[in-house]
Tab-separated table of N, CA and C in Angstrom:
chain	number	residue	atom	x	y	z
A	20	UNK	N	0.369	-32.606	-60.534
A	20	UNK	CA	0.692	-31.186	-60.469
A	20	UNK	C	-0.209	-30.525	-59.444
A	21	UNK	N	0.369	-29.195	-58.931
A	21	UNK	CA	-0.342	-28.880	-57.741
A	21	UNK	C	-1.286	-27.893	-58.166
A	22	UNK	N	-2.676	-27.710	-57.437
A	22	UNK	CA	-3.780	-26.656	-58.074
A	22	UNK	C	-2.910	-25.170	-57.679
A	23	UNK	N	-4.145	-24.269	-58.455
A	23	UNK	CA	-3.169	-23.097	-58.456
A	23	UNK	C	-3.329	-22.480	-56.751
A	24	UNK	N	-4.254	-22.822	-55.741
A	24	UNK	CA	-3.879	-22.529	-54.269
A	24	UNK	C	-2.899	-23.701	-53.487
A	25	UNK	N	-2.912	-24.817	-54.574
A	25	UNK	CA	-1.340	-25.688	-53.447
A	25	UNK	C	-0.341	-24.917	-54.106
A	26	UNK	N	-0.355	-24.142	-55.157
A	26	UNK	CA	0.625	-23.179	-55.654
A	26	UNK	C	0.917	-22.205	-54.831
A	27	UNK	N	0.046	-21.577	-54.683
A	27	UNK	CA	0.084	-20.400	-53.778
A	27	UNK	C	0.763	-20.250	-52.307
A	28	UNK	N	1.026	-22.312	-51.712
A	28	UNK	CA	1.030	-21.680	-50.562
A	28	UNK	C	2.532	-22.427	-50.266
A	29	UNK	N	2.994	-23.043	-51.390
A	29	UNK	CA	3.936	-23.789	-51.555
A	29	UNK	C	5.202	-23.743	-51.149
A	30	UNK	N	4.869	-21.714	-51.258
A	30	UNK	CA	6.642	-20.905	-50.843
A	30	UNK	C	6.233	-20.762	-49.471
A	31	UNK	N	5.203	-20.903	-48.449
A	31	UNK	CA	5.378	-20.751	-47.008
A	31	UNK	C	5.713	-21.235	-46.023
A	32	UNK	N	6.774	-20.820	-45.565
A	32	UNK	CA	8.039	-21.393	-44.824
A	32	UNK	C	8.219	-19.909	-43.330
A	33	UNK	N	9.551	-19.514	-42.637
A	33	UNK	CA	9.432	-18.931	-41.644
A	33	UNK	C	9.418	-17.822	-42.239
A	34	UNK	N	8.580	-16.979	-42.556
A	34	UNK	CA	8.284	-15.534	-42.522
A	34	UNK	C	8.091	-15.375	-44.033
A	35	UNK	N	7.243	-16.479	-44.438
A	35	UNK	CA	7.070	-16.909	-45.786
A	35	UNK	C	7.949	-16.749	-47.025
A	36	UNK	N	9.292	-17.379	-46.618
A	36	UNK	CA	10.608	-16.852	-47.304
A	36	UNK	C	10.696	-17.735	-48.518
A	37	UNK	N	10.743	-16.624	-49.280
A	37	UNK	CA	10.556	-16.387	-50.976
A	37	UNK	C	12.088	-15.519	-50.833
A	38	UNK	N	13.318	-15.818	-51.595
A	38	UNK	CA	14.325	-14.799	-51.649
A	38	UNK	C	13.906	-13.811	-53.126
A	39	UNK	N	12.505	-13.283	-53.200
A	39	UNK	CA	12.326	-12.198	-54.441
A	39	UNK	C	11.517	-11.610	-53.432
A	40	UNK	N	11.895	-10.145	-53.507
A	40	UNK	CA	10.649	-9.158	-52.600
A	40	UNK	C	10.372	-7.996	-53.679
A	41	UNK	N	8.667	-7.752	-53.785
A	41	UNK	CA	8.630	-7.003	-54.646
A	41	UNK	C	8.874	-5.169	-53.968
A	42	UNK	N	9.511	-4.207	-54.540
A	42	UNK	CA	9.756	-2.646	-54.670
A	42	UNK	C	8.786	-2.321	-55.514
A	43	UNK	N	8.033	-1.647	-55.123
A	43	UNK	CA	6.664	-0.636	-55.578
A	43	UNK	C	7.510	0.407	-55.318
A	44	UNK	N	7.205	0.835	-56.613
A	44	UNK	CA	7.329	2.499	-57.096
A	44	UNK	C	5.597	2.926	-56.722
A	45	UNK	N	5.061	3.908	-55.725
A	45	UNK	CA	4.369	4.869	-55.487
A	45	UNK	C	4.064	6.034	-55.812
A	46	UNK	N	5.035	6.722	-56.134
A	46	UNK	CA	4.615	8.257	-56.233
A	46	UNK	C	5.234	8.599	-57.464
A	47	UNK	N	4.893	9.186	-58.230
A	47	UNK	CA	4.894	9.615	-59.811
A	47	UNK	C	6.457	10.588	-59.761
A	48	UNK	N	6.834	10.553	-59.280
A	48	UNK	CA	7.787	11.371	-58.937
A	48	UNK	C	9.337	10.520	-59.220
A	49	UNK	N	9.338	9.121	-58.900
A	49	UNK	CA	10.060	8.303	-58.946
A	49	UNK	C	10.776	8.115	-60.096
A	50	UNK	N	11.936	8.696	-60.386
A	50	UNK	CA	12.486	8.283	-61.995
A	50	UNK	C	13.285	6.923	-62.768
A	51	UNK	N	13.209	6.299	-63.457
A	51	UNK	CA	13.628	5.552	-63.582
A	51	UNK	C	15.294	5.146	-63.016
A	52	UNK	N	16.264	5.825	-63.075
A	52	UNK	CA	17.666	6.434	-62.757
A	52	UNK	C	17.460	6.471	-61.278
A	53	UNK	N	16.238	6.517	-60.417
A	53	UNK	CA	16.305	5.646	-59.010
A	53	UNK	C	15.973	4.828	-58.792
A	54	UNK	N	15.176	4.191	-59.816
A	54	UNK	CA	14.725	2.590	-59.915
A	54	UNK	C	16.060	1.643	-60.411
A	55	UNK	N	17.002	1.985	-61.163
A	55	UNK	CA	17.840	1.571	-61.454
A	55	UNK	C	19.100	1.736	-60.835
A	56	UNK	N	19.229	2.574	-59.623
A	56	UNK	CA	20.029	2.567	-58.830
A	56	UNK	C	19.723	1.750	-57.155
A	57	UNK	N	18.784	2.070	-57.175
A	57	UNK	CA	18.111	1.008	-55.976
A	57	UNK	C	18.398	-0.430	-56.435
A	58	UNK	N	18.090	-0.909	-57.555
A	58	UNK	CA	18.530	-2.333	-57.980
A	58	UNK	C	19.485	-2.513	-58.165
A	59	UNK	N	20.430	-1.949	-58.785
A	59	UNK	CA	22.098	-2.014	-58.334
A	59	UNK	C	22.225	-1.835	-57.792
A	60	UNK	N	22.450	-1.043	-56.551
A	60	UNK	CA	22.941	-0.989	-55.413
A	60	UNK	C	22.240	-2.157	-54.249
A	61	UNK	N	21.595	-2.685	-54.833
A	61	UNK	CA	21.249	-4.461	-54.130
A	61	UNK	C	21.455	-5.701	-54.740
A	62	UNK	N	22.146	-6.038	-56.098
A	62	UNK	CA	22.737	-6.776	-56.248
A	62	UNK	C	23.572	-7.245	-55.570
A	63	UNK	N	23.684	-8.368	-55.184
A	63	UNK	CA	24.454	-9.359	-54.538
A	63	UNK	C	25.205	-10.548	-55.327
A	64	UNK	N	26.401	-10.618	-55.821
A	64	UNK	CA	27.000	-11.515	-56.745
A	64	UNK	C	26.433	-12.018	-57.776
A	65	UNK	N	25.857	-11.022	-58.566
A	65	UNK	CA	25.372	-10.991	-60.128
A	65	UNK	C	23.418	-11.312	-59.523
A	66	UNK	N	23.070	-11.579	-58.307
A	66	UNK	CA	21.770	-11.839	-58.329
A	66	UNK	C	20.564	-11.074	-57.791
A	67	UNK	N	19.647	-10.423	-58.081
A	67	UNK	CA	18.819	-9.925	-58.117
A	67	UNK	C	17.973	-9.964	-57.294
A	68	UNK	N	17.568	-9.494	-55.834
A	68	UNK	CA	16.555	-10.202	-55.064
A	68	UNK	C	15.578	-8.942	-55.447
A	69	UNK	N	15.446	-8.194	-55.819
A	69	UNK	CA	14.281	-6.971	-55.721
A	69	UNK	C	13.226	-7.362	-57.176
A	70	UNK	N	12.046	-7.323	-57.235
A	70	UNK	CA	11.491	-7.758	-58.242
A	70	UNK	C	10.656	-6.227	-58.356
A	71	UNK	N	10.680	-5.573	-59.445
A	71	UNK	CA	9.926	-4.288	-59.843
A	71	UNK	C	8.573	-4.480	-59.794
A	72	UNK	N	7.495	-4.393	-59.172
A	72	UNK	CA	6.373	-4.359	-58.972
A	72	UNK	C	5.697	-4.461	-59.901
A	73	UNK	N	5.278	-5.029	-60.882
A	73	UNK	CA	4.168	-4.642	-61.838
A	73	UNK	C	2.939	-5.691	-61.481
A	74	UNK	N	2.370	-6.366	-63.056
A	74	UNK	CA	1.580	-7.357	-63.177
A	74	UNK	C	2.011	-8.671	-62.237
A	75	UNK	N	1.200	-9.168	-61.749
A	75	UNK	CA	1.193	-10.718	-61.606
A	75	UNK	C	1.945	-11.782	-62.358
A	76	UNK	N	1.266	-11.358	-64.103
A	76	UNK	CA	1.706	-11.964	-65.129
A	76	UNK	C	3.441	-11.472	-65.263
A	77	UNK	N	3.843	-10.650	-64.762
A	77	UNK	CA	5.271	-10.457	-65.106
A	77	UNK	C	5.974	-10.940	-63.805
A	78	UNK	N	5.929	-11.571	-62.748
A	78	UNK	CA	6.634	-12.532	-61.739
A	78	UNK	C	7.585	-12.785	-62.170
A	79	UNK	N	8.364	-13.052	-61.792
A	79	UNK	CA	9.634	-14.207	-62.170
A	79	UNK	C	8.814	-15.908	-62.202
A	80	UNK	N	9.325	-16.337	-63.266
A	80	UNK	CA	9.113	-18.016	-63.301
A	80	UNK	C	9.768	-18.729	-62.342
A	81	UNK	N	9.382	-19.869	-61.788
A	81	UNK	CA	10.228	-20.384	-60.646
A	81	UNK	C	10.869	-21.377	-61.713
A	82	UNK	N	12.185	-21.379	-61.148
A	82	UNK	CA	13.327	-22.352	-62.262
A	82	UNK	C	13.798	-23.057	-60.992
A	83	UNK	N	13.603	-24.805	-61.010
A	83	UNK	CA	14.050	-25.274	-59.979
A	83	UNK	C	15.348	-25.445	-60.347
A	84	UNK	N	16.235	-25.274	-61.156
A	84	UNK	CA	17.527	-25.609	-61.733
A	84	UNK	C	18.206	-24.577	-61.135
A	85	UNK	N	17.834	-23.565	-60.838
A	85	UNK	CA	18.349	-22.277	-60.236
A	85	UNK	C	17.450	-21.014	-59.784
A	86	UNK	N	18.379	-20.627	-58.648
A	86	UNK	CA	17.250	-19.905	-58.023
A	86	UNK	C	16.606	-18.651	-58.816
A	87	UNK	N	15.603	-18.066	-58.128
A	87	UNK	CA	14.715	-17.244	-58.925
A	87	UNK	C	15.131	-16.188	-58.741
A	88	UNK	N	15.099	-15.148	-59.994
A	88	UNK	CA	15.587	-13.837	-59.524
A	88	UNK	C	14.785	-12.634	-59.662
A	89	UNK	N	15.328	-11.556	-59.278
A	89	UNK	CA	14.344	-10.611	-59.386
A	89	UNK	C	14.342	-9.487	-60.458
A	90	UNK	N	13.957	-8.737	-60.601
A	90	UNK	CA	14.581	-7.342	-61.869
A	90	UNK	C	15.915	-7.425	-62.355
A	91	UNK	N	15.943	-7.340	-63.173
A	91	UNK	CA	17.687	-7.566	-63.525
A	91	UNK	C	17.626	-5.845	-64.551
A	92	UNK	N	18.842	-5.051	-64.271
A	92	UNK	CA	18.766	-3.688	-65.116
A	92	UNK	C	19.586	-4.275	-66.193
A	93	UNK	N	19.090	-3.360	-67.122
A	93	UNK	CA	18.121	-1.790	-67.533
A	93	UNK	C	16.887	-2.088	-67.506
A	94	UNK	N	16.313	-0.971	-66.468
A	94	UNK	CA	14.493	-1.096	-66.620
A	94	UNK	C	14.170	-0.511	-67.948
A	95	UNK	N	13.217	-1.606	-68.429
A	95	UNK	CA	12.461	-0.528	-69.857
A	95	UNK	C	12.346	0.748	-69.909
A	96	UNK	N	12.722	1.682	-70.646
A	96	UNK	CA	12.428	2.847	-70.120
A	96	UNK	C	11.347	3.282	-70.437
A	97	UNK	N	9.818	2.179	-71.060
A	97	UNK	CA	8.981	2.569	-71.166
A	97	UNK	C	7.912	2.339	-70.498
A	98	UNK	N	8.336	1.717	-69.098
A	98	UNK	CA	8.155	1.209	-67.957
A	98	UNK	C	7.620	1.895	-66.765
A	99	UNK	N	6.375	1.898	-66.478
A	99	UNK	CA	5.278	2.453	-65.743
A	99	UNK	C	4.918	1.768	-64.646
A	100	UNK	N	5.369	2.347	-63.292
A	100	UNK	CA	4.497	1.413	-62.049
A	100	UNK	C	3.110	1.653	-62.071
A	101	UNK	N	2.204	0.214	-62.326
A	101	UNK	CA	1.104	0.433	-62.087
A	101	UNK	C	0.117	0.508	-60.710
A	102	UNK	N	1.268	0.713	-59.686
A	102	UNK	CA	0.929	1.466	-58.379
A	102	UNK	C	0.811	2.878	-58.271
A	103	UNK	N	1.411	3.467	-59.242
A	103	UNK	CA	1.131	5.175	-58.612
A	103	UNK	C	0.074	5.605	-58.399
A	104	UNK	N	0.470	6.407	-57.274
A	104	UNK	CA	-1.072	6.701	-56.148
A	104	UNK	C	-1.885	5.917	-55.290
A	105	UNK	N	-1.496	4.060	-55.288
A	105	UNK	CA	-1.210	3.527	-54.315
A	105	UNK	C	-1.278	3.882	-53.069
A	106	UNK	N	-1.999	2.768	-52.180
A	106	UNK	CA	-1.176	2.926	-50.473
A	106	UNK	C	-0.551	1.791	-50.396
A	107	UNK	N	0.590	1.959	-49.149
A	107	UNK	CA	1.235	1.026	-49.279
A	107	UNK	C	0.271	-0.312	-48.564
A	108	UNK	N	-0.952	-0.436	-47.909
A	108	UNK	CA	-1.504	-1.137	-47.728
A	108	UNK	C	-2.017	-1.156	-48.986
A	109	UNK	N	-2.553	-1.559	-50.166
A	109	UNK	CA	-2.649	-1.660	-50.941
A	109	UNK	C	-1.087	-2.766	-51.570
A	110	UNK	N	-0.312	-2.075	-51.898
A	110	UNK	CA	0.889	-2.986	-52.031
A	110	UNK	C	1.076	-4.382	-51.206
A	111	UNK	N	1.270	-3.851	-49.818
A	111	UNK	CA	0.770	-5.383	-48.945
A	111	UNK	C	-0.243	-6.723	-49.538
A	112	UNK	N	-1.350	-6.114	-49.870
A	112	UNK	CA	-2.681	-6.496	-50.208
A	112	UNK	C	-2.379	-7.589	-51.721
A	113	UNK	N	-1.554	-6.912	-52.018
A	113	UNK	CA	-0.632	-7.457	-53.739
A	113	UNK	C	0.136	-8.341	-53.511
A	114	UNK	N	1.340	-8.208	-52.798
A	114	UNK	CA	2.193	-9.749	-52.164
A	114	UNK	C	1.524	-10.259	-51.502
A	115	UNK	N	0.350	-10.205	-50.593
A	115	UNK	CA	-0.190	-11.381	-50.120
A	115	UNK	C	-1.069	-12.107	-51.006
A	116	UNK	N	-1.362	-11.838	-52.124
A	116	UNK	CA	-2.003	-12.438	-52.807
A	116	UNK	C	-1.058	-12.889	-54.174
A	117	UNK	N	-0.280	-12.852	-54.024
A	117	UNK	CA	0.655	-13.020	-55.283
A	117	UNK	C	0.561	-14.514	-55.285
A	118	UNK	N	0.050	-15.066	-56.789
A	118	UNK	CA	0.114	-16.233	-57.462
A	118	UNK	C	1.725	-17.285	-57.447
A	119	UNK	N	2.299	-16.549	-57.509
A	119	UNK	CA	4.120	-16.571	-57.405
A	119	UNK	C	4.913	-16.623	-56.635
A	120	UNK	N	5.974	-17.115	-56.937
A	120	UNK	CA	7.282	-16.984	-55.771
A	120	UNK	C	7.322	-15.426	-55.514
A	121	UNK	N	7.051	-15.207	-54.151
A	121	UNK	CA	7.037	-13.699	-53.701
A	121	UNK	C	6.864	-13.743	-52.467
A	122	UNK	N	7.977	-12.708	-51.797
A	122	UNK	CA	7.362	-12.640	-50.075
A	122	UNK	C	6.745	-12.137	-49.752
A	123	UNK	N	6.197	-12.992	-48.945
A	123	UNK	CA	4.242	-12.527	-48.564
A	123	UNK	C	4.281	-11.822	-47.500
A	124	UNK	N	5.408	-11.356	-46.793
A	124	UNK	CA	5.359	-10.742	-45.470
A	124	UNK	C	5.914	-9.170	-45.669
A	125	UNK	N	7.677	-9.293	-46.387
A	125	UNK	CA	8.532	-8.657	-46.665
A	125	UNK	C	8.455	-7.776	-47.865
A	126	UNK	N	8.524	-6.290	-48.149
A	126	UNK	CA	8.440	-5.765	-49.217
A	126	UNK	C	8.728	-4.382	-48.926
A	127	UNK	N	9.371	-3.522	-50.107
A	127	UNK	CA	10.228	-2.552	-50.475
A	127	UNK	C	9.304	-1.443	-50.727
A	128	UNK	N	9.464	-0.311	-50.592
A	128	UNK	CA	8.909	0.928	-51.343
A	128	UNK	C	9.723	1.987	-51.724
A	129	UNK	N	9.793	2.379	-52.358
A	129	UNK	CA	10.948	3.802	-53.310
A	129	UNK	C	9.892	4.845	-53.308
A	130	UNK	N	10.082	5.293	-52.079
A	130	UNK	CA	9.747	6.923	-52.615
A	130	UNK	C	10.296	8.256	-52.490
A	131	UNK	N	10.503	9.052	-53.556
A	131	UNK	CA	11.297	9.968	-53.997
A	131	UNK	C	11.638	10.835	-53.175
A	132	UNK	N	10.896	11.478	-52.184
A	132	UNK	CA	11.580	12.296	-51.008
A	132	UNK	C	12.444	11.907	-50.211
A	133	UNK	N	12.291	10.128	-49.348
A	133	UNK	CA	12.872	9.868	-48.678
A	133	UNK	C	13.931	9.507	-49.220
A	134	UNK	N	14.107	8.827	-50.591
A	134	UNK	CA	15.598	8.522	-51.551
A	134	UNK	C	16.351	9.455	-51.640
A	135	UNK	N	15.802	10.731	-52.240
A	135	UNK	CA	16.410	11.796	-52.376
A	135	UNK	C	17.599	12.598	-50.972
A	136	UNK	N	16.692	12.568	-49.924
A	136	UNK	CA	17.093	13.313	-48.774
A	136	UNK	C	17.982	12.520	-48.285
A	137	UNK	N	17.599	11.057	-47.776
A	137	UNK	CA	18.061	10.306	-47.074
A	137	UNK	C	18.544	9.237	-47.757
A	138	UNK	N	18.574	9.110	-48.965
A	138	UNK	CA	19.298	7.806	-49.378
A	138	UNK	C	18.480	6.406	-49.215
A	139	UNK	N	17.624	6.730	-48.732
A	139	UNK	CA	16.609	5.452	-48.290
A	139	UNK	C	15.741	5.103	-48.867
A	140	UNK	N	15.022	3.661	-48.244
A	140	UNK	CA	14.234	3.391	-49.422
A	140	UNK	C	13.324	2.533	-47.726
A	141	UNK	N	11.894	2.251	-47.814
A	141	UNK	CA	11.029	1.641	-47.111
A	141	UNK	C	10.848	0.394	-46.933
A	142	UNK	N	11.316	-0.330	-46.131
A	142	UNK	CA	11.329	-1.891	-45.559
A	142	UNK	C	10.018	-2.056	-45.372
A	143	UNK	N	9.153	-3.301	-45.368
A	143	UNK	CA	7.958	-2.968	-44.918
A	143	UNK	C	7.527	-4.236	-44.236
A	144	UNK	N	6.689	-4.688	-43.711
A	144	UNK	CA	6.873	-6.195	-42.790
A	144	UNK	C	4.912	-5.869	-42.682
A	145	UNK	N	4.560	-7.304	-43.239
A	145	UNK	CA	2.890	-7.448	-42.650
A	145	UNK	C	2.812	-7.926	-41.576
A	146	UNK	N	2.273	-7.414	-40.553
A	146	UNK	CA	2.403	-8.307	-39.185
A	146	UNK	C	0.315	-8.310	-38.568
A	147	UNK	N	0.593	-9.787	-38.977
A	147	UNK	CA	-1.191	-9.587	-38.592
A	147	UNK	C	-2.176	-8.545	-39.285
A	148	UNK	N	-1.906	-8.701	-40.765
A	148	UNK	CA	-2.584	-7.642	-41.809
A	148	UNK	C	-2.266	-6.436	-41.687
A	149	UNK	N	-1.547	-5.912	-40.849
A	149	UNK	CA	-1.017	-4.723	-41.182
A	149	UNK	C	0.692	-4.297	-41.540
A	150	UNK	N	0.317	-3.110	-42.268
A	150	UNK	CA	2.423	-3.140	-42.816
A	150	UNK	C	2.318	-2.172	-41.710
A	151	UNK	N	3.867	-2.698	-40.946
A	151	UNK	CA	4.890	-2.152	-40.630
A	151	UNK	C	5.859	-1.401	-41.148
A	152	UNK	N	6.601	-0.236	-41.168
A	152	UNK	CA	7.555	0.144	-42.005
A	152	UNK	C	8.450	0.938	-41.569
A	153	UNK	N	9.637	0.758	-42.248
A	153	UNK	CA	11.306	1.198	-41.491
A	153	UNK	C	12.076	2.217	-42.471
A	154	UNK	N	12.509	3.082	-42.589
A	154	UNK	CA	13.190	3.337	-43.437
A	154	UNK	C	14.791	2.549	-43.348
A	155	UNK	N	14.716	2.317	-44.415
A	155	UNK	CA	16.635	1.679	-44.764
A	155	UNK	C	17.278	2.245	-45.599
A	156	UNK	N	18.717	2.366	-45.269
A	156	UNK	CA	19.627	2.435	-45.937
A	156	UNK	C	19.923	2.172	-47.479
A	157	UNK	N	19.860	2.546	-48.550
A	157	UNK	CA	19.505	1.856	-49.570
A	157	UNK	C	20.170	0.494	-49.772
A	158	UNK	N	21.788	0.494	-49.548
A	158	UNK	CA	22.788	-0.583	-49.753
A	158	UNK	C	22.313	-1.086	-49.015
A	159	UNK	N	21.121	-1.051	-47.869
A	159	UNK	CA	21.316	-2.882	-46.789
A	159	UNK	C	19.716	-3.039	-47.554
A	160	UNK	N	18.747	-2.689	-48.119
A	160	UNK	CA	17.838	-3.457	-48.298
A	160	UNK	C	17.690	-4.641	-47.994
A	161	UNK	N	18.728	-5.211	-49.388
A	161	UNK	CA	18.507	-6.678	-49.503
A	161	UNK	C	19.135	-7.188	-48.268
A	162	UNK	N	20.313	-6.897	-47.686
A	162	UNK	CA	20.792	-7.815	-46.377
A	162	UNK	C	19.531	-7.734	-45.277
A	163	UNK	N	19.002	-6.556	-45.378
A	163	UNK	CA	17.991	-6.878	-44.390
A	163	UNK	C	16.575	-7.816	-44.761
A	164	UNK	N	16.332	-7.998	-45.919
A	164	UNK	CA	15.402	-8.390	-46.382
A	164	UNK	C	15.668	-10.274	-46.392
A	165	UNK	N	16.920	-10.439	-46.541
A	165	UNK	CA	17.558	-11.664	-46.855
A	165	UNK	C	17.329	-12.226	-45.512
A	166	UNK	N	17.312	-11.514	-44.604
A	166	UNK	CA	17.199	-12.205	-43.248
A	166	UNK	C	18.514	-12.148	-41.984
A	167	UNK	N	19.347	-11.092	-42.100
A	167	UNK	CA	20.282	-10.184	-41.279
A	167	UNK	C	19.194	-9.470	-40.243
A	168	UNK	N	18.780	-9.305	-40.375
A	168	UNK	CA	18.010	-8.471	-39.052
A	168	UNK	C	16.410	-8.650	-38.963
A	169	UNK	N	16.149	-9.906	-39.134
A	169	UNK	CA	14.612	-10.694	-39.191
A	169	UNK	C	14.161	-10.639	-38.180
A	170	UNK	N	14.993	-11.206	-37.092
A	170	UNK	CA	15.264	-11.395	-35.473
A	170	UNK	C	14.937	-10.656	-34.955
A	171	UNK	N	14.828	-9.464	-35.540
A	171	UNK	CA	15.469	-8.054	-34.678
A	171	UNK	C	13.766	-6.841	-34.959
A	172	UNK	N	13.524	-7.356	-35.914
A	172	UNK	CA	12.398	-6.612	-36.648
A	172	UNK	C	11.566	-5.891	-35.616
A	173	UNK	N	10.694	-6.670	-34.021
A	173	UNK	CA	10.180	-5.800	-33.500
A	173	UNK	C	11.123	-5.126	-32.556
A	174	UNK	N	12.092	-4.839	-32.550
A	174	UNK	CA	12.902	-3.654	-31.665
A	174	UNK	C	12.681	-2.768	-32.602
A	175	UNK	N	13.560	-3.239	-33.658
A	175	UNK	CA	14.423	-2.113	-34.910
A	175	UNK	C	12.603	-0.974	-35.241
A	176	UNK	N	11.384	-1.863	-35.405
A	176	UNK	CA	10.273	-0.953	-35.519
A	176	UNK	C	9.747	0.065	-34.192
A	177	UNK	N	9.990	-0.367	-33.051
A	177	UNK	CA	9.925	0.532	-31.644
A	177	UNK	C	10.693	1.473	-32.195
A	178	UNK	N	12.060	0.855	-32.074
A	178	UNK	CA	12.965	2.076	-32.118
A	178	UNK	C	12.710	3.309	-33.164
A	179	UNK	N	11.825	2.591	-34.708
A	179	UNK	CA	11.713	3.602	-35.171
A	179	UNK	C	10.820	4.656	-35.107
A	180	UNK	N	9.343	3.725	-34.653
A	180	UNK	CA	8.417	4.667	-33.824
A	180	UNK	C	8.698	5.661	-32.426
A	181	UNK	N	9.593	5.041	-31.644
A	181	UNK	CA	9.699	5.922	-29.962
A	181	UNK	C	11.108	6.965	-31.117
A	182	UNK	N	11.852	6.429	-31.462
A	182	UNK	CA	13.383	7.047	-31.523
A	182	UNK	C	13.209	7.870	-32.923
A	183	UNK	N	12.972	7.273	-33.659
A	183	UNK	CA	13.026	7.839	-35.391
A	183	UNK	C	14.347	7.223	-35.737
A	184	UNK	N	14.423	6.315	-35.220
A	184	UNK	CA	16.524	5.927	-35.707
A	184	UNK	C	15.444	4.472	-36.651
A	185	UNK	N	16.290	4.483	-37.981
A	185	UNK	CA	15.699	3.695	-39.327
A	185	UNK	C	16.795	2.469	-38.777
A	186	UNK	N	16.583	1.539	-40.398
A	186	UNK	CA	17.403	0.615	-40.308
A	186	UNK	C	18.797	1.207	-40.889
C-alpha cells in the first residue's frame, strides 16, 4: 500500500487531473438555494464533478469500481462553509494540499454578487503558486473545468484582464 505522500501525488497527471474540483463558498452571504443551484446546473448525466468545500475528512472516497464524484444535492441545510472570510489564495493553499482525489490546479468559487448579477461563478487556475481567476458562466463550469477550454486558459485570462470579457 502506498504512504500517505505516494497518496498524495498519485492523482498527478496533465494539469493534475482529478475529475472532482472543489467550490468554496466565501462570503457569508451565499445561500444554500445557490449552492444548490450551482450544483445542478453542473451535473452532467447523473454525475457530480463539483465537490462542496469543507473538511479534508469529508473528500469523496476514491472507488476504483467507479468514478469519484462530487456533492450530490440536497446540501444539508445545516451546512456551513468553513471558508467564510477566506481568500481565495487561501482556498488554493487547501487543494494543493488536499490528502484526496482533488484538483490541485483547478477550482470554483461562488460568490454572491457576482452569481446574483451575472449568473456567474469564479474559475480559478494555480499557475506557479498563484490563482488565476475568470469569471464563468454558471452552466459551463464544469465543461470548462473538465477540460473544453484547458488549452485556451492563458488567452481566455488576458482577455479577461486587458478586455473584462469572462469565460
Amino acid at each position: 500500500m502506498a504512504s500517505s505522500g505516494d497518496a498524495a501525488t498519485q492523482w498527478l497527471d496533465d494539469d493534475t487531473r482529478v475529475d472532482v474540483y472543489a467550490l468554496f463558498v466565501l462570503d457569508a452571504g451565499v445561500t444554500h438555494a445557490m449552492v444548490e443551484e450551482v450544483i445542478a446546473k453542473n451535473e452532467d448525466d447523473e454525475d457530480y464533478y463539483l465537490w462542496l468545500a469543507d473538511s479534508y475528512d469529508k473528500l469523496p472516497e476514491i472507488d476504483e469500481e467507479q468514478r469519484t464524484v462530487g456533492t450530490v444535492p440536497p446540501v444539508d441545510a445545516s451546512w456551513q462553509s468553513p471558508f467564510i472570510g477566506k481568500t481565495i489564495q487561501e482556498a488554493a493553499e487547501f487543494v494543493q494540499n488536499a490528502p484526496k482525489p482533488l484538483c490541485k490546479v483547478f477550482f470554483a468559487v461562488l460568490e454572491k454578487g457576482r452569481y446574483e448579477k451575472d449568473n456567474k461563478v469564479t474559475i480559478c487556475k494555480i499557475v506557479h503558486g498563484e490563482v488565476q481567476a475568470i469569471p464563468c458562466t454558471t452552466e459551463d463550469v464544469t465543461n470548462h473545468l473538465l477540460g473544453h477550454d484547458r488549452d485556451t486558459w492563458e488567452e481566455s485570462f488576458r482577455r479577461w484582464r486587458e478586455e473584462g470579457v469572462g469565460l
